[in-house]
PDB file of C-alpha atoms in Angstrom:
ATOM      1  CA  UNK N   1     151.433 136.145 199.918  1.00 53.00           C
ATOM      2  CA  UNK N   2     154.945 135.612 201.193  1.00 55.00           C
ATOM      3  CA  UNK N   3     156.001 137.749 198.035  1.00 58.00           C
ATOM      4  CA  UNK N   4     154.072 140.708 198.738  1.00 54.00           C
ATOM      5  CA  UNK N   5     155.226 140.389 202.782  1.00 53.00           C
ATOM      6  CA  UNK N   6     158.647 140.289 201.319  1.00 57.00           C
ATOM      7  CA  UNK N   7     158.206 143.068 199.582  1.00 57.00           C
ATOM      8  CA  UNK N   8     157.080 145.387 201.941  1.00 55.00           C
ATOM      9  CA  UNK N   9     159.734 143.996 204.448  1.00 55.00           C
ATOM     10  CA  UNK N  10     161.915 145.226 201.903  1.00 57.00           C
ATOM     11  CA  UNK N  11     159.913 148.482 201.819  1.00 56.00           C
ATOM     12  CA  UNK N  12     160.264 149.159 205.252  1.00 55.00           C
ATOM     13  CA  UNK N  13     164.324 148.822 205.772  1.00 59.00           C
ATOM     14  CA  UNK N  14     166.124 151.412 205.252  1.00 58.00           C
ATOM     15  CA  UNK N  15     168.837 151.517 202.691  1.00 52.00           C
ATOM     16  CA  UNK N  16     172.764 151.744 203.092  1.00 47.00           C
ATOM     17  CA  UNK N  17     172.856 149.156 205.590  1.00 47.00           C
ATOM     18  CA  UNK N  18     174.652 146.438 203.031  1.00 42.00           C
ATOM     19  CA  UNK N  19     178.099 146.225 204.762  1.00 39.00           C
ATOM     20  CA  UNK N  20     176.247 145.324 208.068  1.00 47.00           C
ATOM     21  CA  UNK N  21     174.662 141.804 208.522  1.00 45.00           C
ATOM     22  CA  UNK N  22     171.250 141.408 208.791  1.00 76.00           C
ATOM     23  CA  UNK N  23     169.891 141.413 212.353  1.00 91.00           C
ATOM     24  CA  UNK N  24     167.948 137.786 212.927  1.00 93.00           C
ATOM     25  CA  UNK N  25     165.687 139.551 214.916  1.00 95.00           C
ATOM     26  CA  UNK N  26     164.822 142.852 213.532  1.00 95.00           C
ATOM     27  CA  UNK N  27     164.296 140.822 210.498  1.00 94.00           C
ATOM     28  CA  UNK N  28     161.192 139.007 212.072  1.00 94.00           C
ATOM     29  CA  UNK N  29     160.117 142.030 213.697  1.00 96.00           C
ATOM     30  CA  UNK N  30     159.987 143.598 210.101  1.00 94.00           C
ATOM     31  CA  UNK N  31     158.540 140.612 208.847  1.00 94.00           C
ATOM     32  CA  UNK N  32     155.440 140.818 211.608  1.00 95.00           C
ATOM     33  CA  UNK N  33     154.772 144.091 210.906  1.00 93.00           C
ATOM     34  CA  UNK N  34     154.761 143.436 207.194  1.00 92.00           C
ATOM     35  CA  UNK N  35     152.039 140.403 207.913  1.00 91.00           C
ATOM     36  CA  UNK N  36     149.984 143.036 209.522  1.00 91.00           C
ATOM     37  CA  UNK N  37     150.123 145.711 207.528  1.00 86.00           C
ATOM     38  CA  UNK N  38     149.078 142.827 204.179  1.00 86.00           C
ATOM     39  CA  UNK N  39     145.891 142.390 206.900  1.00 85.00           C
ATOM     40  CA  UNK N  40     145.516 145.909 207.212  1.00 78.00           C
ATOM     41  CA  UNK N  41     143.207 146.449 204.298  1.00 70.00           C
ATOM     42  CA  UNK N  42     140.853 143.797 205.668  1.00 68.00           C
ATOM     43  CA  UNK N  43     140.811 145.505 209.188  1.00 60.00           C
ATOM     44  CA  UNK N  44     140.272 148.641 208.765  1.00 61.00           C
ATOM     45  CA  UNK N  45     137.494 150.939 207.781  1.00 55.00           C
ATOM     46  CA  UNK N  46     138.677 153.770 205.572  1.00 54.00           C
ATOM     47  CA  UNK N  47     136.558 156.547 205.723  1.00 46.00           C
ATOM     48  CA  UNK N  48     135.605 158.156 202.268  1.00 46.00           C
ATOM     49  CA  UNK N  49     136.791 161.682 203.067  1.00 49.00           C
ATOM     50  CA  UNK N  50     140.148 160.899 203.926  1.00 49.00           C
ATOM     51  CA  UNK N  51     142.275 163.509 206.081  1.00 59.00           C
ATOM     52  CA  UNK N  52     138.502 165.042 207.464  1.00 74.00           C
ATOM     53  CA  UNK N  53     138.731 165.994 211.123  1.00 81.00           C
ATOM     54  CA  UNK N  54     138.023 162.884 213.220  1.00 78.00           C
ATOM     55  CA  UNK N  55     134.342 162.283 215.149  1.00 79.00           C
ATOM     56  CA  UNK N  56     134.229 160.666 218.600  1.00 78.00           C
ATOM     57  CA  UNK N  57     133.122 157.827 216.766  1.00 81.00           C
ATOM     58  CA  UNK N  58     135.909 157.821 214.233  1.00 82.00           C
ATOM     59  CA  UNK N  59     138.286 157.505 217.517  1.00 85.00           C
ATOM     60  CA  UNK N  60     136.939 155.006 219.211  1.00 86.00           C
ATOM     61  CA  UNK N  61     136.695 152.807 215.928  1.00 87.00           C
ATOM     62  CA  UNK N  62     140.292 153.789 214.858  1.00 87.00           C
ATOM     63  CA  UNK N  63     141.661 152.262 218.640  1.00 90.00           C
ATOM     64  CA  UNK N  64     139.875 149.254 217.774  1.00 90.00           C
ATOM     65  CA  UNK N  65     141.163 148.568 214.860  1.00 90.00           C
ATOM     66  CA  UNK N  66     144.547 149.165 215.862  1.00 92.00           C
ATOM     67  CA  UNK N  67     143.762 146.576 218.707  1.00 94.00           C
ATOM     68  CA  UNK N  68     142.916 144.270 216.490  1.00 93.00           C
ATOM     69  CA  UNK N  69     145.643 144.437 214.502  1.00 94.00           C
ATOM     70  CA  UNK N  70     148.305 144.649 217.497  1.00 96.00           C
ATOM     71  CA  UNK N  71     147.210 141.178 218.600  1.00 96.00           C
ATOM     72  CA  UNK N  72     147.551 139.906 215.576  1.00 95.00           C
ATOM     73  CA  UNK N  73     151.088 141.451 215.209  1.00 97.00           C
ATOM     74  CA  UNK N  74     152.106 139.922 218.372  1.00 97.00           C
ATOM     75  CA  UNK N  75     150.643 136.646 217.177  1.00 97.00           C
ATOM     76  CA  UNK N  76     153.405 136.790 214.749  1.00 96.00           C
ATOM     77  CA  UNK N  77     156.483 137.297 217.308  1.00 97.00           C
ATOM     78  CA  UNK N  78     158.013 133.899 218.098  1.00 97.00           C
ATOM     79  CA  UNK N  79     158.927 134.996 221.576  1.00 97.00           C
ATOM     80  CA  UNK N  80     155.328 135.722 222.201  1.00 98.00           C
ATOM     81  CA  UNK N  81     154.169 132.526 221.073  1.00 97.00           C
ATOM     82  CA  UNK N  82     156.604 130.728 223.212  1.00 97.00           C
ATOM     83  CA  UNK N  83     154.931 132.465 226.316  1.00 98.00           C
ATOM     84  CA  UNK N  84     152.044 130.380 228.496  1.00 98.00           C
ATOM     85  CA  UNK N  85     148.644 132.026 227.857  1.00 97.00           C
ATOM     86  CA  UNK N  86     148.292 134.051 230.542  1.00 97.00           C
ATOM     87  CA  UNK N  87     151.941 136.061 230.573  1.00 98.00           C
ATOM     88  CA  UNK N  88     150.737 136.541 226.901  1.00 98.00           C
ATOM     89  CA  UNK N  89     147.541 138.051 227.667  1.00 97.00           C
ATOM     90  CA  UNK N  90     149.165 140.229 230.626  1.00 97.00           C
ATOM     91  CA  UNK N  91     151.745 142.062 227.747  1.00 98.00           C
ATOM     92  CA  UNK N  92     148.870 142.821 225.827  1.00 98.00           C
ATOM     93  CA  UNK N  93     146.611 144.407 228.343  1.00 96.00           C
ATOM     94  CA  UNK N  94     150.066 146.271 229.108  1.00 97.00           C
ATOM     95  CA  UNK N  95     151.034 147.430 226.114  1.00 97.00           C
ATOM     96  CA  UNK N  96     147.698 148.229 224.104  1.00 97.00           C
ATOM     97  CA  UNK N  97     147.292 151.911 225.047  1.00 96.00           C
ATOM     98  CA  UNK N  98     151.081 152.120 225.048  1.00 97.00           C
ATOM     99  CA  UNK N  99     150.496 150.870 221.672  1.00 97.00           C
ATOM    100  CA  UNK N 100     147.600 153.390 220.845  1.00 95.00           C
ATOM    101  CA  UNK N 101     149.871 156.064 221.228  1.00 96.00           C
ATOM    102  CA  UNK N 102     153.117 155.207 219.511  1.00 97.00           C
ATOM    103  CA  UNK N 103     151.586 153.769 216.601  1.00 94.00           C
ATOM    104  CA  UNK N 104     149.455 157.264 216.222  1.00 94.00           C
ATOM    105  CA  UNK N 105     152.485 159.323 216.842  1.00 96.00           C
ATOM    106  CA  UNK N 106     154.885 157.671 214.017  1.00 96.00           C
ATOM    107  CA  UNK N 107     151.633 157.482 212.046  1.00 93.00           C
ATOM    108  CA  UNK N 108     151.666 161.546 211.770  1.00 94.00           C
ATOM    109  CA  UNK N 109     155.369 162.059 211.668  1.00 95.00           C
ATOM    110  CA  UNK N 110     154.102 164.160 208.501  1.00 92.00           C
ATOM    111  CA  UNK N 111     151.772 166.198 210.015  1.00 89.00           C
ATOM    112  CA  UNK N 112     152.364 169.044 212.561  1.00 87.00           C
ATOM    113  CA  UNK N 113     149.420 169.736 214.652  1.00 89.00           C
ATOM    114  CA  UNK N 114     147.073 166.729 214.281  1.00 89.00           C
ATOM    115  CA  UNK N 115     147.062 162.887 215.049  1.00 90.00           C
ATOM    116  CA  UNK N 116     146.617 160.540 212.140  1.00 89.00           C
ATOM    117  CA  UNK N 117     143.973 158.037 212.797  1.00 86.00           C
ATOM    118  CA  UNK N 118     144.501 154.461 210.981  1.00 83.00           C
ATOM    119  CA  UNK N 119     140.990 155.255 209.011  1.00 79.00           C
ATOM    120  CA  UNK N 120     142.736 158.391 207.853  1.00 79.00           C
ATOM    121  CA  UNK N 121     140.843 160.500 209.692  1.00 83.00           C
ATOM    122  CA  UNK N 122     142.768 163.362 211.207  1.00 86.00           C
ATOM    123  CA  UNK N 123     142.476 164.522 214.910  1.00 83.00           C
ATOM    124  CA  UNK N 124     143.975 168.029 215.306  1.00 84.00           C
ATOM    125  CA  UNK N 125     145.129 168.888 218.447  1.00 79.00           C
ATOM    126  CA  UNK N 126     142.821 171.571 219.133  1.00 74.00           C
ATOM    127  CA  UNK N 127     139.450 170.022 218.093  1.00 66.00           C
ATOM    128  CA  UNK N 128     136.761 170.787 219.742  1.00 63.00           C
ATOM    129  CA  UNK N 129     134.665 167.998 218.661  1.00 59.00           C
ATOM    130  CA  UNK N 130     136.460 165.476 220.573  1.00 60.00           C
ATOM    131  CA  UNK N 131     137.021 167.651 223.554  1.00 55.00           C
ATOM    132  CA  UNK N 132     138.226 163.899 225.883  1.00 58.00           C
ATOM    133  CA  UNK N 133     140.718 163.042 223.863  1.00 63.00           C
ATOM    134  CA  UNK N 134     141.869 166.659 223.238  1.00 63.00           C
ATOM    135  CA  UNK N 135     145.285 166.433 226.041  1.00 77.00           C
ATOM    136  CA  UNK N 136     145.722 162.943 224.481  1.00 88.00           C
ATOM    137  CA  UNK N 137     146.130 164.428 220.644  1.00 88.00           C
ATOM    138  CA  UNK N 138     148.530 167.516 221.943  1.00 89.00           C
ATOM    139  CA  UNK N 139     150.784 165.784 224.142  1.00 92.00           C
ATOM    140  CA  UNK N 140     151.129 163.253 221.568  1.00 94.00           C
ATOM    141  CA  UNK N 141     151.982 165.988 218.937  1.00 94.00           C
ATOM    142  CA  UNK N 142     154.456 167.758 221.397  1.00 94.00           C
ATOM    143  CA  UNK N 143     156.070 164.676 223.409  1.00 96.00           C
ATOM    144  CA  UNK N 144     156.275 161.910 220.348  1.00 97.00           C
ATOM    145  CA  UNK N 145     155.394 163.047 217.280  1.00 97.00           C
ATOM    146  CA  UNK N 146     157.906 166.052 216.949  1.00 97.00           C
ATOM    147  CA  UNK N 147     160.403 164.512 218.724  1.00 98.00           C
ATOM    148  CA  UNK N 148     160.270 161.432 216.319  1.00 98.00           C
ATOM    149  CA  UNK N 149     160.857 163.837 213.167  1.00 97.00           C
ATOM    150  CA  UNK N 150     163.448 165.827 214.880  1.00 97.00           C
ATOM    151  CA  UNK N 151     165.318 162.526 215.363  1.00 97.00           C
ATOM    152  CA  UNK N 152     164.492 161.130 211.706  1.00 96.00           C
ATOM    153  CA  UNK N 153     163.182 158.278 213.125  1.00 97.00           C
ATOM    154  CA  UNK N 154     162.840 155.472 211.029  1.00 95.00           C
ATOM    155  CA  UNK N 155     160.269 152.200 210.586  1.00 93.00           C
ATOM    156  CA  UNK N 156     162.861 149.922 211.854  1.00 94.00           C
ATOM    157  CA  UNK N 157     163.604 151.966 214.801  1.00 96.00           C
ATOM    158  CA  UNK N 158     159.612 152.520 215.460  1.00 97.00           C
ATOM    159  CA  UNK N 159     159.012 148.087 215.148  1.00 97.00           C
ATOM    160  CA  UNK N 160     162.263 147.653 217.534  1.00 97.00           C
ATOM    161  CA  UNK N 161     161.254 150.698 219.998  1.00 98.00           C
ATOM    162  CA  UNK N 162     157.539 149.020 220.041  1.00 98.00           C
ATOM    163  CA  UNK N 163     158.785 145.520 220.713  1.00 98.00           C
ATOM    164  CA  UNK N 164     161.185 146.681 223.398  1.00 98.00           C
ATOM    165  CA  UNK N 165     158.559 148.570 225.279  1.00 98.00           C
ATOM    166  CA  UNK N 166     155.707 145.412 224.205  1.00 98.00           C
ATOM    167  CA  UNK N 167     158.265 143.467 226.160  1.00 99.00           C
ATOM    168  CA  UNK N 168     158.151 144.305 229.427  1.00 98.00           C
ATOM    169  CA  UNK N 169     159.033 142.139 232.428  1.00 98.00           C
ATOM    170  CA  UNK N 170     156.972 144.097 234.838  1.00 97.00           C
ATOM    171  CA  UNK N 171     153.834 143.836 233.082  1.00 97.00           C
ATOM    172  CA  UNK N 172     151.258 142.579 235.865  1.00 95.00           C
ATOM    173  CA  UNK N 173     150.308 138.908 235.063  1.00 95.00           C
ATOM    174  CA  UNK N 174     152.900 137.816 233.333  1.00 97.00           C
ATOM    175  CA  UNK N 175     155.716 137.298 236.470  1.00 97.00           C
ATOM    176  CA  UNK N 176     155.526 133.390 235.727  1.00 97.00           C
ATOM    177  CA  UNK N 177     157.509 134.417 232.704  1.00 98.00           C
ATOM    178  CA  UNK N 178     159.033 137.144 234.041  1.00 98.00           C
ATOM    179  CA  UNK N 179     162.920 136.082 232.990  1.00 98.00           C
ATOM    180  CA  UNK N 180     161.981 134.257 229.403  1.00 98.00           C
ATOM    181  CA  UNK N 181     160.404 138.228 229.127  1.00 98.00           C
ATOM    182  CA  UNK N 182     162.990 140.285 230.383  1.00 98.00           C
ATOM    183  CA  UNK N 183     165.839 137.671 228.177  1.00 98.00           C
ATOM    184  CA  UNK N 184     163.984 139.021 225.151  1.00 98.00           C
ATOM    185  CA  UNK N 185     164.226 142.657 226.032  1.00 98.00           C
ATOM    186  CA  UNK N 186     168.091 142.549 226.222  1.00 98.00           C
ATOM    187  CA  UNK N 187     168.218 140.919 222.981  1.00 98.00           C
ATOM    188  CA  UNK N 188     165.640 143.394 221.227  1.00 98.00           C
ATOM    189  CA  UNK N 189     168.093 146.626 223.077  1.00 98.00           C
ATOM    190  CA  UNK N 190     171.092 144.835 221.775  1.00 98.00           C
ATOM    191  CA  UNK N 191     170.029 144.717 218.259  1.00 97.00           C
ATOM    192  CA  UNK N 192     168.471 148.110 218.329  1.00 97.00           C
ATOM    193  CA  UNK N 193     171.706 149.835 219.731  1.00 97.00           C
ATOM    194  CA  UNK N 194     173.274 147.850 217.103  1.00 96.00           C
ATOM    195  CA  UNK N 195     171.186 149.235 214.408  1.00 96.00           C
ATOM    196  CA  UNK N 196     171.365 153.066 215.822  1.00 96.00           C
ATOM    197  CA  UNK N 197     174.967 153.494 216.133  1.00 96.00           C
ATOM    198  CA  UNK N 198     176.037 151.154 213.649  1.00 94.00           C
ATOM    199  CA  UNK N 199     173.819 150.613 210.411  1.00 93.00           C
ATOM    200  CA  UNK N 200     171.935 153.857 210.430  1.00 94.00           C
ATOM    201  CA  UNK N 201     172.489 156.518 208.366  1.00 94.00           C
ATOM    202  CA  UNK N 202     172.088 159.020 211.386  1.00 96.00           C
ATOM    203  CA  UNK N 203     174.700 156.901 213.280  1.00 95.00           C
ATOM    204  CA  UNK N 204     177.008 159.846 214.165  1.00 96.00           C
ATOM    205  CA  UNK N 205     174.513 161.656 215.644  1.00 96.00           C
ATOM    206  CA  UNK N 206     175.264 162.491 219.015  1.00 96.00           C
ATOM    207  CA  UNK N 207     173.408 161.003 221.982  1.00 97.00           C
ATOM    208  CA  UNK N 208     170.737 159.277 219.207  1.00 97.00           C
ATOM    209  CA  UNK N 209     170.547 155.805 221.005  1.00 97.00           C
ATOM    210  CA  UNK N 210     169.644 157.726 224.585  1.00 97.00           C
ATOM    211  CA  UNK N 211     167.038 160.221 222.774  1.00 98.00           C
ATOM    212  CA  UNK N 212     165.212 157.469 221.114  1.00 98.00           C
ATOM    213  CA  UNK N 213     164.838 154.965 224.154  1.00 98.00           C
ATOM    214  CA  UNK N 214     163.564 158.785 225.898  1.00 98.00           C
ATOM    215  CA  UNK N 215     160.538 158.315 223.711  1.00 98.00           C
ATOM    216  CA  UNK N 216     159.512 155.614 226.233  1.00 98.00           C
ATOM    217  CA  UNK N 217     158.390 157.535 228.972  1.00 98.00           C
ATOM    218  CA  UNK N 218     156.291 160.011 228.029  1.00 98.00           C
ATOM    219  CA  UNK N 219     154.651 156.948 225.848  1.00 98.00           C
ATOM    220  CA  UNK N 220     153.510 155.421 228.779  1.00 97.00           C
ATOM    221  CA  UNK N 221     152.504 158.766 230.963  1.00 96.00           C
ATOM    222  CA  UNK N 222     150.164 159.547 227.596  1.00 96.00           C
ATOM    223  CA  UNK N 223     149.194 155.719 227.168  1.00 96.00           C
ATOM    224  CA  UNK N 224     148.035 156.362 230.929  1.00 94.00           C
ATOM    225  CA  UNK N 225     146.346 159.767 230.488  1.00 91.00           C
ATOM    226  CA  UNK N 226     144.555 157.636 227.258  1.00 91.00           C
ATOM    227  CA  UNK N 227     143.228 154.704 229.757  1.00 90.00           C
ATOM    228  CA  UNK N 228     141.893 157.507 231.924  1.00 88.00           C
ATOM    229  CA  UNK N 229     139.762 159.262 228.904  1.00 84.00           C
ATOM    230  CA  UNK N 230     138.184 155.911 228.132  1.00 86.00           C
ATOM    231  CA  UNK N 231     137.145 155.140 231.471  1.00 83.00           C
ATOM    232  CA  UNK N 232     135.396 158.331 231.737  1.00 79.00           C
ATOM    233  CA  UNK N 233     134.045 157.793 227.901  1.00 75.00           C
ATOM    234  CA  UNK N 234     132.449 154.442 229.307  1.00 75.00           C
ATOM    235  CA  UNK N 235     131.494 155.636 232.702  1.00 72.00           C
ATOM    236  CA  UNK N 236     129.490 158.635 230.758  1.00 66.00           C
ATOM    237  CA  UNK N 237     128.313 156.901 227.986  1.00 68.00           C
ATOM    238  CA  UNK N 238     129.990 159.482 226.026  1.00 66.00           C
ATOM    239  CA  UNK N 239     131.521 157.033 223.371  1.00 70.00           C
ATOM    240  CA  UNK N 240     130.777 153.027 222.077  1.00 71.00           C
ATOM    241  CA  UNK N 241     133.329 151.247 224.284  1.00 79.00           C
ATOM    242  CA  UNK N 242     133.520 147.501 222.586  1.00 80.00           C
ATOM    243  CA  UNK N 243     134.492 144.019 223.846  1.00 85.00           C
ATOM    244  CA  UNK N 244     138.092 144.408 222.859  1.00 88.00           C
ATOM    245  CA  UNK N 245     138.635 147.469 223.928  1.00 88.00           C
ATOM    246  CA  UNK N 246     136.979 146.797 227.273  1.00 88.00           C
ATOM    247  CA  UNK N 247     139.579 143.623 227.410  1.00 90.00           C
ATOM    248  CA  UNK N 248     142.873 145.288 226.667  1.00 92.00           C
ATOM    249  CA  UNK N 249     142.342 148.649 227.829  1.00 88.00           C
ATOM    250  CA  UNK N 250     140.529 149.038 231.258  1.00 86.00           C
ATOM    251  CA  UNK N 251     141.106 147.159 234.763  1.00 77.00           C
ATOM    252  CA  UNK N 252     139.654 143.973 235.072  1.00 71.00           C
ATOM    253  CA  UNK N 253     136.658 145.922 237.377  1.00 62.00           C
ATOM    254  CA  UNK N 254     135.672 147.829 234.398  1.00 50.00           C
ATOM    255  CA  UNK N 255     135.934 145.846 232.102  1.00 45.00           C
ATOM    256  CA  UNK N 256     133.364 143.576 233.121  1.00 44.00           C
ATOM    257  CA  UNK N 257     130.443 143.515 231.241  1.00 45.00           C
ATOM    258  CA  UNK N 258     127.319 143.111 233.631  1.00 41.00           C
ATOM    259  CA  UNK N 259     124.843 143.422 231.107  1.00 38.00           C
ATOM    260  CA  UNK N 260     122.702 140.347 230.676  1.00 33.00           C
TER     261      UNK N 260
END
């Protein structure tokens, strides 16, 4: 097992980078997302058509998955696991829709008017079969996705950018640990300007460090517009809303399952 995480650890960096030291903790970010993606396989349901337009039911399966495996990603981070309980439940009621949405967006950095699902079903951005999460797929498309190819964004850059914004000092419920928090931030910027304007290939690139951290925003204004669709999925009945998803996505009022 630690071969095969090795290897696609290996996979993931990018190449041209030998002059530079390795980066203690970009390494272990790459190594966590290597872990995950050796679980992937077990986690997720692949459908047998891949690439076919996505059903409502295909979505809401595909964010649950992805849940899954974010805790279990974050599991893996030995900053989380240094955290008291409760700050580390608070980052990942913060972050999971934030999480939703970048991990679909570098996930279709291939495609150019759809959202890649992680059971490889596709969800264009005009689809009228899943009219809900229809703003979600476009704005995606036009605020993440395209902006992530136009920069050549790399994995590296996608596991630092997610751990920066996974990170976050502010998130409500975790202020017991809100400097331990904050302490790794700096450290995960520091190492990811490192890597941008020193061991990447598109170092020169003017104004590359800003443009990538500018990804952040309109993450969390879609992750928000996301949280909204699912409420009204639940509210409607209009989708199965699990446990999980009820846990990490919706306020604590909605998320509480009355049923007997």
């Amino acid at each position: 097992k630690k071969e095969a995480v090795q290897s696609e650890r290996d996979r993931i960096r990018p190449n041209g980078s030998s002059s530079i030291p390795d980066d203690p903790l970009l390494d272990a970010l790459l190594s966590a997302e290597a872990i995950v993606r050796q679980l992937r396989s077990s986690v997720i349901t692949r459908t047998v058509d891949a690439r076919r337009q996505a059903t409502t039911g295909d979505v809401t399966d595909s964010m649950n998955q992805q849940l899954t495996l974010m805790v279990e990603w974050a599991k893996n981070l030995q900053e989380f696991q240094r955290l008291p309980l409760g700050s580390q439940i608070a980052l990942l009621r913060h972050f999971s829709a934030q999480h939703l949405v970048m991990c679909a967006a570098f996930r279709s950095i291939h495609l150019n008017d759809a959202v890649c699902l992680t059971n490889e079903t596709c969800l264009p951005r005009d689809t009228p079969k899943v009219p809900d999460v229809n703003r979600v797929a476009a704005r995606i498309v036009d605020h993440l996705t395209t902006p992530m190819r136009q920069l050549q964004m790399n994995e590296i850059e996608y596991v630092a950018l997610k751990a920066i914004a996974f990170f976050d000092p502010l998130a409500k419920g975790a202020e017991e640990s809100h400097r331990d928090i904050d302490d790794t931030r700096q450290k995960l910027l520091d190492s990811f300007e490192r890597h941008v304007r020193q061991v990447s290939p598109h170092r020169d690139t003017p104004r590359r460090f800003s443009n990538l951290l500018l990804l952040l925003p309109p993450m969390l204004a879609i992750a928000r517009d996301l949280i909204e669709d699912v409420q009204m999925a639940k509210l409607f009945g209009l989708a199965a809303i699990d446990r999980l998803m009820q846990e990490l996505l919706l306020p604590p009022d909605s998320s509480t399952d009355k049923s007997p």
